[in-house]
Coordinates of N, CA and C and ligand atoms in Angstrom, one line a residue:
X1 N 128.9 105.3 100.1 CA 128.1 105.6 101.3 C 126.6 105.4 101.0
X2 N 125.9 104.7 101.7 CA 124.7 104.1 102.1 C 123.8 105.8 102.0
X3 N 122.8 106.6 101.4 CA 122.1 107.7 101.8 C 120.8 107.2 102.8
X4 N 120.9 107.8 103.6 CA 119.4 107.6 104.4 C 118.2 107.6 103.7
X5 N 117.7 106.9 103.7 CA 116.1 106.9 103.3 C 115.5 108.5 103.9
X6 N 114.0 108.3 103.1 CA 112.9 108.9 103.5 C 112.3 107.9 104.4
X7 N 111.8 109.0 105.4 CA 110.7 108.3 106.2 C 109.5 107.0 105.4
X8 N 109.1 106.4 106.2 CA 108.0 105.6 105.7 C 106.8 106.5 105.9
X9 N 106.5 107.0 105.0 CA 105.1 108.1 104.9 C 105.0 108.4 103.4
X10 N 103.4 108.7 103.5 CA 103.6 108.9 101.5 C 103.3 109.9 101.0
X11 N 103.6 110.9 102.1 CA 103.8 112.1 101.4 C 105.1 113.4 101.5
X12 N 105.5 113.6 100.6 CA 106.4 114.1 100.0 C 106.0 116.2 100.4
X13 N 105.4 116.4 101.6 CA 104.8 118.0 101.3 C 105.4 118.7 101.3
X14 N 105.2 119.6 100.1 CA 106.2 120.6 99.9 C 105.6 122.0 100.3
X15 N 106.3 122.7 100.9 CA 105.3 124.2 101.5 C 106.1 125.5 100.2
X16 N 105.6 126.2 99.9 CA 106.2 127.5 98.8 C 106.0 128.4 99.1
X17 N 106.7 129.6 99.8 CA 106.4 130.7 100.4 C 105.8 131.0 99.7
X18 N 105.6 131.2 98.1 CA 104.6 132.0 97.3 C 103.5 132.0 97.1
X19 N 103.0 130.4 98.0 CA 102.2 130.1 97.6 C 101.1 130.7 98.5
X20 N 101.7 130.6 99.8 CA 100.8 131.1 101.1 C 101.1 132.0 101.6
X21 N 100.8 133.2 101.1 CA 101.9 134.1 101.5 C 101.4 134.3 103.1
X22 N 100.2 134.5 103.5 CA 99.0 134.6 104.6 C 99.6 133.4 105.8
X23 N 100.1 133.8 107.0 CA 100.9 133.0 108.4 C 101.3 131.7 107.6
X24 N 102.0 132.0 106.7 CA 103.2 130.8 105.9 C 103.5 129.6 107.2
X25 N 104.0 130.3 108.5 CA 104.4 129.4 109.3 C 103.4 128.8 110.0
X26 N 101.9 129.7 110.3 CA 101.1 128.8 110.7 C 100.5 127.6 110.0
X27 N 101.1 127.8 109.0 CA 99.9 126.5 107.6 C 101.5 125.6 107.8
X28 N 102.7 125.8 108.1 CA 103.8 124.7 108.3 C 103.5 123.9 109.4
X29 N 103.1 124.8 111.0 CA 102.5 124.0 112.0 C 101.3 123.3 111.8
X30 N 100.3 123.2 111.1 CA 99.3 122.8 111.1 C 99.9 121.5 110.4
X31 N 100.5 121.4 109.3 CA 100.8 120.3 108.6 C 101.6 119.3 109.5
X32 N 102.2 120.3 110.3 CA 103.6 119.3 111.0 C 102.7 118.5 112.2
X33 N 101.7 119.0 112.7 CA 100.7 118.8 113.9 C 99.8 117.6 113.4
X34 N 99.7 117.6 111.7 CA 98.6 116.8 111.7 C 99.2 115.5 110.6
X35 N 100.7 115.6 111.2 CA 101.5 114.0 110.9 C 102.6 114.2 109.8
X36 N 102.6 115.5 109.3 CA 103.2 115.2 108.3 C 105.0 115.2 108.4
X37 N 105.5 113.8 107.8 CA 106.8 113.6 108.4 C 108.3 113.8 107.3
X38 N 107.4 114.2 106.3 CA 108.8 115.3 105.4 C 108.0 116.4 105.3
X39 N 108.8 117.5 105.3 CA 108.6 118.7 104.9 C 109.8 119.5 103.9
X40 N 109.4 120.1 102.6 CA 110.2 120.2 101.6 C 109.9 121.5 101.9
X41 N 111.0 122.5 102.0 CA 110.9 124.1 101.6 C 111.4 124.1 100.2
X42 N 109.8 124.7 99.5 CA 111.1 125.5 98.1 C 110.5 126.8 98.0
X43 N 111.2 128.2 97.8 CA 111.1 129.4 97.9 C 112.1 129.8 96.8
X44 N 111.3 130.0 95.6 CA 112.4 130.5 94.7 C 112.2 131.9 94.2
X45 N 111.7 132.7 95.0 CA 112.0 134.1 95.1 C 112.4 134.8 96.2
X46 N 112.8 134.3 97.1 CA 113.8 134.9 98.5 C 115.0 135.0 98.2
X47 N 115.4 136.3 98.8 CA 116.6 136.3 98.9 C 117.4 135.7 100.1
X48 N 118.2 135.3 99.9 CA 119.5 133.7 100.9 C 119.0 134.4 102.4
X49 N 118.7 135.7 102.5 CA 119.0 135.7 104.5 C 117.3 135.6 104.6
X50 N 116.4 135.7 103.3 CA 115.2 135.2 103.5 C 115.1 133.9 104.0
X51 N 115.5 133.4 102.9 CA 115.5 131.9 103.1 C 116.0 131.4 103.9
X52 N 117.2 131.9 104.8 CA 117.7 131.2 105.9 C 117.0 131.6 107.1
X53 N 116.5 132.9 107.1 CA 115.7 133.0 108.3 C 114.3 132.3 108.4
X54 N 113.7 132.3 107.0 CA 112.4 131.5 106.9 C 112.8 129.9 107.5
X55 N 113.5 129.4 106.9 CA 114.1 128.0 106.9 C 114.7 127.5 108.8
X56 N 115.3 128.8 109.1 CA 115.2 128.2 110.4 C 114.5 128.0 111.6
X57 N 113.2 129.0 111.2 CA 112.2 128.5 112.0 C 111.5 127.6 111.6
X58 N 111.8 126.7 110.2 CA 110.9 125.9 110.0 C 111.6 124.5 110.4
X59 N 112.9 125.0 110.8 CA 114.1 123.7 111.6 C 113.6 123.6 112.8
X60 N 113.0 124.3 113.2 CA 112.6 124.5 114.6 C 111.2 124.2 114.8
X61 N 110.1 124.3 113.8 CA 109.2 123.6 113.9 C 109.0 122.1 114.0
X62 N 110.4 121.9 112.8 CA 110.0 120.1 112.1 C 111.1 119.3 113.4
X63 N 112.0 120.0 113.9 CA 112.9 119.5 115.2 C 112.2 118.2 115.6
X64 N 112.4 117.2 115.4 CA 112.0 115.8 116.2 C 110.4 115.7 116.0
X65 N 109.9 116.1 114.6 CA 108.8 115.5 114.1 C 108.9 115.0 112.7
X66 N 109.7 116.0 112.1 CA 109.4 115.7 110.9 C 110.6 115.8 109.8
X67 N 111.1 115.3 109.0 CA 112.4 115.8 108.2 C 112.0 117.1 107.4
X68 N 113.2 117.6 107.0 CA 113.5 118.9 106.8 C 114.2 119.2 105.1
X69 N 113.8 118.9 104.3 CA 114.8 119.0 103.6 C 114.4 119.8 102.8
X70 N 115.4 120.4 102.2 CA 115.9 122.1 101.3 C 115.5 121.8 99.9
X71 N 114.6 123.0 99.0 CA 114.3 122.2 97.7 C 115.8 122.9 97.2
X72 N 116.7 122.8 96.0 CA 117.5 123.1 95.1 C 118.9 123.8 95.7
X73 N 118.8 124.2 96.9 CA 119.9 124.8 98.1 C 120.7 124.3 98.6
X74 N 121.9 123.3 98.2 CA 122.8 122.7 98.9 C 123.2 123.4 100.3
X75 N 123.9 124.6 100.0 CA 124.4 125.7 100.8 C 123.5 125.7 101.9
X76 N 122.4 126.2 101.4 CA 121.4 126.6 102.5 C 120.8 125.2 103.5
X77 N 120.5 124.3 102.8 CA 120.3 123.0 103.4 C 121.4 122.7 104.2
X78 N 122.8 123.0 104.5 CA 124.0 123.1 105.0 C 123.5 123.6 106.5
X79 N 123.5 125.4 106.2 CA 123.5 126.4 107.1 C 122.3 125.8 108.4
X80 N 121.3 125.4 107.8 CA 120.1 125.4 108.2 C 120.2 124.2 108.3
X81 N 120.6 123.0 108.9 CA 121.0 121.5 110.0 C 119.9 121.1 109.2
X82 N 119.4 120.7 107.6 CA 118.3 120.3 107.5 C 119.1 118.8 107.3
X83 N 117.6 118.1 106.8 CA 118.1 116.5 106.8 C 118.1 115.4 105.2
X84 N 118.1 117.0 104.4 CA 118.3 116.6 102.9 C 118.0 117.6 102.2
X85 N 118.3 117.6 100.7 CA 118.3 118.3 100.0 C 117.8 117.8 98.5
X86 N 117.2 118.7 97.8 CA 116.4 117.9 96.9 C 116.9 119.1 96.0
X87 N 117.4 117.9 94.6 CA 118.0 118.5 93.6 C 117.5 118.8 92.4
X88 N 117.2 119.4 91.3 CA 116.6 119.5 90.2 C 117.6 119.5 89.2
X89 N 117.4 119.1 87.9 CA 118.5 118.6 86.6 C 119.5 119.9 86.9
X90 N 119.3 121.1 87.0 CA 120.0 122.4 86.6 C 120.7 122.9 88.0
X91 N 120.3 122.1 88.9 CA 121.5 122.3 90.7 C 122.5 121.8 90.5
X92 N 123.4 122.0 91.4 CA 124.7 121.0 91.8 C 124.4 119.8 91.3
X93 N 125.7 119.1 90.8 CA 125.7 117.7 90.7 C 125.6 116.7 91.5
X94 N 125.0 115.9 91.7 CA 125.0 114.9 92.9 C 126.8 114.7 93.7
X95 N 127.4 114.2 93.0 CA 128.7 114.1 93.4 C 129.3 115.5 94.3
X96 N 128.6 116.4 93.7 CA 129.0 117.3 95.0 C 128.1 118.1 95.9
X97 N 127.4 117.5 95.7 CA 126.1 117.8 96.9 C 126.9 116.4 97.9
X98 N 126.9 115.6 97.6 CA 127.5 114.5 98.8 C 128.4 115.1 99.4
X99 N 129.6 115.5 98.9 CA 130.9 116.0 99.6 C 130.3 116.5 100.2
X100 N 129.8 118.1 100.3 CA 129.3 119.1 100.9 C 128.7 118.3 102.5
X101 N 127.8 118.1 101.5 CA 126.2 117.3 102.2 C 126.3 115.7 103.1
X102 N 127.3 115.4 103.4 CA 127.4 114.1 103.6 C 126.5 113.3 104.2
X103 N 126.3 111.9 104.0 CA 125.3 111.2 104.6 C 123.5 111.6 105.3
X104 N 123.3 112.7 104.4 CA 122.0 113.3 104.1 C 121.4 113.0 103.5
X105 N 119.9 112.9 103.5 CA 119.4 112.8 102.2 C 119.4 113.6 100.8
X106 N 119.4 112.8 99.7 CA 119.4 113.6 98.5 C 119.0 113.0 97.6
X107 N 117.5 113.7 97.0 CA 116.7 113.6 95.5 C 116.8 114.3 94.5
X108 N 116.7 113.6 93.6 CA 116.9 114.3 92.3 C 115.8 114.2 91.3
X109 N 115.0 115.2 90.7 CA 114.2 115.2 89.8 C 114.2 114.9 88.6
X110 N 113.4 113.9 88.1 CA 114.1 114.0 87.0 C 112.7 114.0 86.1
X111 N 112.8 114.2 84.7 CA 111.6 114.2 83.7 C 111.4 113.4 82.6
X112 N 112.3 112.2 82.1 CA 112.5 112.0 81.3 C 112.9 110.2 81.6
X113 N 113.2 109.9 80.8 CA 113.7 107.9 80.5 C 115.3 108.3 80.9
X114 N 116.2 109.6 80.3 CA 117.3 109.6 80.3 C 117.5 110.1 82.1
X115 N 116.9 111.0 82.4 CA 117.3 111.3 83.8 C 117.1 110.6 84.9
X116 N 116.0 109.4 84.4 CA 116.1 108.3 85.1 C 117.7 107.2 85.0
X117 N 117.6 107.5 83.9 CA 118.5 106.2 83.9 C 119.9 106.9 84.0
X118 N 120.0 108.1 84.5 CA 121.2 108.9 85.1 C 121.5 108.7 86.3
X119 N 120.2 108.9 86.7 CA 120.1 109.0 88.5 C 120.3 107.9 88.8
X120 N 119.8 106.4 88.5 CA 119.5 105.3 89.1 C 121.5 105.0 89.6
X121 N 122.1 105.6 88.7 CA 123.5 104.9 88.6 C 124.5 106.0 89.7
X122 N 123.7 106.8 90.8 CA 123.9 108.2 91.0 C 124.1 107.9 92.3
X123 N 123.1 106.7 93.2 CA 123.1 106.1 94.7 C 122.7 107.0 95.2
X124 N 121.4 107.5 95.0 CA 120.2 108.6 95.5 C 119.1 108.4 96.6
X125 N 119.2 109.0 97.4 CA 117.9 108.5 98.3 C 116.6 108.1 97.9
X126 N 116.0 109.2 96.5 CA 114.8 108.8 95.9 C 115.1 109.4 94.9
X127 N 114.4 109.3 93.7 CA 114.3 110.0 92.5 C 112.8 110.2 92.2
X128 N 112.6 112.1 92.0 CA 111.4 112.0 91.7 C 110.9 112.3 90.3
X129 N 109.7 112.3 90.4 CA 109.3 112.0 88.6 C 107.7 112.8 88.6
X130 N 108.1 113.5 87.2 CA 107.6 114.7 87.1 C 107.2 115.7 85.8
X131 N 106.5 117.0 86.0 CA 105.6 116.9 86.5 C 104.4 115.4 85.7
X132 N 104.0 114.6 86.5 CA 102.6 113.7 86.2 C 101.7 114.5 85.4
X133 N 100.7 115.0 86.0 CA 99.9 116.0 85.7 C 100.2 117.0 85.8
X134 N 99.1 118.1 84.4 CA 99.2 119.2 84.5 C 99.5 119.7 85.7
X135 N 100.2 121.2 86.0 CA 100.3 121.8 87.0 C 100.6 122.8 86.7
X136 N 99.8 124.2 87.8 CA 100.5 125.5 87.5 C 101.9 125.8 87.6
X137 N 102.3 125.1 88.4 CA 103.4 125.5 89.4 C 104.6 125.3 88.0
X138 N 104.6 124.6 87.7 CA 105.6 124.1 86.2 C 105.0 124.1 85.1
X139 N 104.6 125.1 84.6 CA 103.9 125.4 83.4 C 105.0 125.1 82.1
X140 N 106.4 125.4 82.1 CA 106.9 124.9 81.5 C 107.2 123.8 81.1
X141 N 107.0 122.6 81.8 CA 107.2 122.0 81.4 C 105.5 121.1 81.4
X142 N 106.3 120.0 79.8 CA 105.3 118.9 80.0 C 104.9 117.8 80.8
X143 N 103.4 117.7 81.3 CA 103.4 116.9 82.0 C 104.0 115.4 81.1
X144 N 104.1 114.3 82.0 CA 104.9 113.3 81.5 C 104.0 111.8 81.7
X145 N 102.9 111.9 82.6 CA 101.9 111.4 82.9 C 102.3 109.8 83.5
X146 N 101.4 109.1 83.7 CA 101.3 107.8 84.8 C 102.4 106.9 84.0
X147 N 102.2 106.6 83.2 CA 103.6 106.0 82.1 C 105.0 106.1 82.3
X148 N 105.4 107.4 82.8 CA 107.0 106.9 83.1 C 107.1 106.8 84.7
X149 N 106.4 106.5 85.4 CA 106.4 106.1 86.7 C 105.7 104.5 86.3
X150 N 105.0 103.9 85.6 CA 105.5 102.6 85.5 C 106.8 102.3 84.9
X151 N 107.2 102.9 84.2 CA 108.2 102.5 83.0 C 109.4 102.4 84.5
X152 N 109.4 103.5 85.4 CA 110.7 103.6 86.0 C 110.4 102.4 86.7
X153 N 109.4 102.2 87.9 CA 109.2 100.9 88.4 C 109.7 99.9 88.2
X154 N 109.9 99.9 86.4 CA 110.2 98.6 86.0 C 111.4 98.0 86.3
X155 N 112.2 99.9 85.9 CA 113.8 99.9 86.0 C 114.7 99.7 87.3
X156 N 114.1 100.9 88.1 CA 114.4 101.3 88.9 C 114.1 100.6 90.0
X157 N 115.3 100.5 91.5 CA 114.6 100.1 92.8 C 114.5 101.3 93.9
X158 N 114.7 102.1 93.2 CA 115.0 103.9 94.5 C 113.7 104.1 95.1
X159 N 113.0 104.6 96.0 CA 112.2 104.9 96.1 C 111.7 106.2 94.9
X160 N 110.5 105.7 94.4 CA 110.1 107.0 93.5 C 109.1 107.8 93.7
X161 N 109.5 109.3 93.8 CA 108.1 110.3 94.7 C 107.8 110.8 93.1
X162 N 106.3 110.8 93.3 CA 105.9 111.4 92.0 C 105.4 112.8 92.5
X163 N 105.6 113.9 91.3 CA 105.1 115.0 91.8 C 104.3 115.6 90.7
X164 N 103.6 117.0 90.8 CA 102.7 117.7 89.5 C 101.4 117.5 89.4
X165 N 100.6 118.1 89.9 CA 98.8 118.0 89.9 C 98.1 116.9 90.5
X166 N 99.3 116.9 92.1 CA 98.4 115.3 92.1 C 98.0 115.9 93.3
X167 N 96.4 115.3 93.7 CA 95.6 116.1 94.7 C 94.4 114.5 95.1
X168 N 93.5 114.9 95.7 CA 92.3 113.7 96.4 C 91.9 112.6 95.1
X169 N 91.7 113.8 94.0 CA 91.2 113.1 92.8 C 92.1 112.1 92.0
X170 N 93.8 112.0 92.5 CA 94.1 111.2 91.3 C 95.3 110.9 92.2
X171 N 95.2 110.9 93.5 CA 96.5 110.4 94.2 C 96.6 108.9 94.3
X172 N 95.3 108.0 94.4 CA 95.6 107.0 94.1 C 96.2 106.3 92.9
X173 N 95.9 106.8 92.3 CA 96.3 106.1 90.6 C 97.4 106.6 90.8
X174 N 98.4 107.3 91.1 CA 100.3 107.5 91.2 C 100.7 106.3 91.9
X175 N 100.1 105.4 93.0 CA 100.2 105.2 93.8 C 100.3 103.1 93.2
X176 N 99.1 103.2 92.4 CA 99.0 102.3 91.7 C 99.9 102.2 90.7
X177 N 100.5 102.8 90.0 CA 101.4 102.8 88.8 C 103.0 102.8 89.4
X178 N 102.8 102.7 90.9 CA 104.0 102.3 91.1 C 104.8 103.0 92.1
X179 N 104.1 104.5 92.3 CA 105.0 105.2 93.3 C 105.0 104.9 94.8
X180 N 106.0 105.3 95.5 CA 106.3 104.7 96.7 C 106.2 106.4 97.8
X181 N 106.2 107.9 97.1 CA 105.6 108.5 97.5 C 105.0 109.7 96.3
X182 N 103.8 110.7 97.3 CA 103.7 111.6 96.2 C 104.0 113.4 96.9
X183 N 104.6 113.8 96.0 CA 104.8 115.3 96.5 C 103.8 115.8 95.9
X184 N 103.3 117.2 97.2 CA 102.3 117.8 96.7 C 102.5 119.2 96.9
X185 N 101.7 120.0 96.3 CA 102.4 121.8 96.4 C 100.9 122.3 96.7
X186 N 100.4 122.3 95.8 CA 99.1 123.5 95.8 C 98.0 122.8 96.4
X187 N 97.4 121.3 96.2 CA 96.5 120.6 97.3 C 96.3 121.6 98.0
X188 N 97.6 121.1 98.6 CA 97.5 122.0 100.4 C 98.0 123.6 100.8
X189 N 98.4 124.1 99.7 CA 98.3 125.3 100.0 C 97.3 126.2 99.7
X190 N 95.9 125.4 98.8 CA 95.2 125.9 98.0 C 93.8 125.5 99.2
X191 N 94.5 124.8 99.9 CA 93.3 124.0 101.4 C 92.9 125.3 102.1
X192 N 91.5 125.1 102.8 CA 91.4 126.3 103.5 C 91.7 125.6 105.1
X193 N 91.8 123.8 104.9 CA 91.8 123.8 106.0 C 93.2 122.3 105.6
X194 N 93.9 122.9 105.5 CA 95.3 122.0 105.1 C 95.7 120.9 105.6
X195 N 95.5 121.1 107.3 CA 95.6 119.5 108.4 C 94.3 118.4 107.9
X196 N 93.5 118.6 107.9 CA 92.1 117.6 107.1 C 92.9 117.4 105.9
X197 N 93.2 118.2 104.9 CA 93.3 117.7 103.8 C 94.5 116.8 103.4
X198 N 95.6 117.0 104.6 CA 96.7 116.1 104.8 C 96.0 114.6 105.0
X199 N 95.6 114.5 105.9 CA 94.7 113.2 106.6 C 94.1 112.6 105.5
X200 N 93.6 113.7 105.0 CA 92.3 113.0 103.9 C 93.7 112.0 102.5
X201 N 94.2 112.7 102.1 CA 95.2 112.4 101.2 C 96.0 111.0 101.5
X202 N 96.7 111.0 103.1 CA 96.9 110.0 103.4 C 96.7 108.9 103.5
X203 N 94.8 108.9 103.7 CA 93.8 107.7 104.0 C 93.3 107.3 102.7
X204 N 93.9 108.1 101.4 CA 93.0 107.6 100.1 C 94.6 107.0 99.8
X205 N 95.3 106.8 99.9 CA 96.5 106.4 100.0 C 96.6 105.0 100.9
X206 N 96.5 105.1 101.5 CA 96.1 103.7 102.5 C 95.3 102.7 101.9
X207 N 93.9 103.5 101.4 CA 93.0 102.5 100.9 C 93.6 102.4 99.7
X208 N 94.4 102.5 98.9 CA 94.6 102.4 97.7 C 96.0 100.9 98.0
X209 N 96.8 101.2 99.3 CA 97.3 100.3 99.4 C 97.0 99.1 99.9
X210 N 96.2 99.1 100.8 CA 95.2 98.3 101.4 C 94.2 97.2 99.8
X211 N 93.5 98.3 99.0 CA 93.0 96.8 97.8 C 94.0 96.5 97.1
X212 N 94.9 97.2 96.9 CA 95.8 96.7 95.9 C 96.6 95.2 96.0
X213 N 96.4 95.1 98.1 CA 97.4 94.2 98.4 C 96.8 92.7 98.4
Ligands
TZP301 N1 108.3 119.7 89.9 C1 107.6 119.0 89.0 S1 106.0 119.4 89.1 C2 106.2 120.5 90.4 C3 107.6 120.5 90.7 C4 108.1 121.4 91.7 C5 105.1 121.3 91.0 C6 104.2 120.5 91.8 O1 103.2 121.3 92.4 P1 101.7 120.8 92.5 O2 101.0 122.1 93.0 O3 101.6 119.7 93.5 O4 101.3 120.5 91.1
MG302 MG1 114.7 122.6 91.8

């Protein structure tokens, strides 16, 4: 079975309840208001009736603007009518995220030459690649840098979202090296004014596609 794509948009934004703890939902409407047409929940300190109650107002925000999709929560991406689910090496396995999950979207992160070339063979909506740049958010791990998003390019035809420190200053160069989108976490949660800095992100993205072409 064919997985639905991601929207044609290039950004990948991911909202972290931890990150904002301050009207969490108003900085989701602001994003959703000022175009943004995925929205990734990941909350990896709620407890499940958190997360489902968080998560269904944010089904009700993104309702017929914007996709919806669950970071690492098959289950909950279920309960909560979202429109994909986004997997990391240590979640469910693809093959049964589908059963469950049927004809939804589903990404898989990967960090490495090997989890690329796991996924590619996996019939994934996108595979993302990660972290690029330093980042707080994944301190454990190493970043992996602009290099294996050419390298996958080479390999790969999935759509590839790159994610990990990528903000105004270096979202073009992901963009150049091959990526088709970029996920972002703290940019915009770290924004005082998040809707501008969506816009702003998008348009350096544009012009980056624009000379390149
Ligand atoms: N996976 C790889 S890097 C990362 C995740 C979830 C964190 C990205 O956050 P930020 O703030 O955009 O660097
Ligand atoms: Mg994960």
């Amino acid at each position: 079975m064919i997985l639905p794509p991601l929207p044609d948009y290039p950004l990948n934004v991911m909202v972290d309840s931890d990150l904002r703890k301050k009207n969490f939902l108003s900085f989701v409407e602001e994003l959703v208001e000022n175009g943004a047409k995925i929205i990734q929940l990941r909350a990896k300190n709620l407890a499940d009736k958190d997360f489902y109650s968080l998560g269904k107002k944010i089904r009700k925000i993104t309702k017929g603007k914007s996709i919806f999709i669950i970071n690492d929560r098959v289950d909950l991406a279920i309960s909560l009518d979202a429109d994909g689910v986004h997997l990391g090496q240590d979640d469910l396995p693809i093959g049964e995220a589908k059963k469950f999950f049927p004809g939804r979207i589903i990404g898989i992160s990967c960090h490495n030459e090997k989890d690329i070339f796991v996924a590619k063979k996996q019939n994934v909506s996108y595979i993302s690649i990660g972290p690029i740049f330093e980042t707080k958010i994944k301190r454990t791990k190493k970043s992996v840098g602009l290099e294996l998003i050419k390298k996958a390019r080479k390999e790969v035809n999935l759509p590839i979202v790159a994610i990990g420190g990528i903000g105004e200053e270096n979202i073009r160069e992901v963009f150049r090296s091959g990526a088709d989108y970029a996920a972002v976490i703290s940019s915009l949660a770290e924004s005082e004014e998040p809707g501008k800095k969506l816009k702003k992100l998008v348009r350096k993205v544009k012009d980056e596609i624009a000379t390149s072409a």
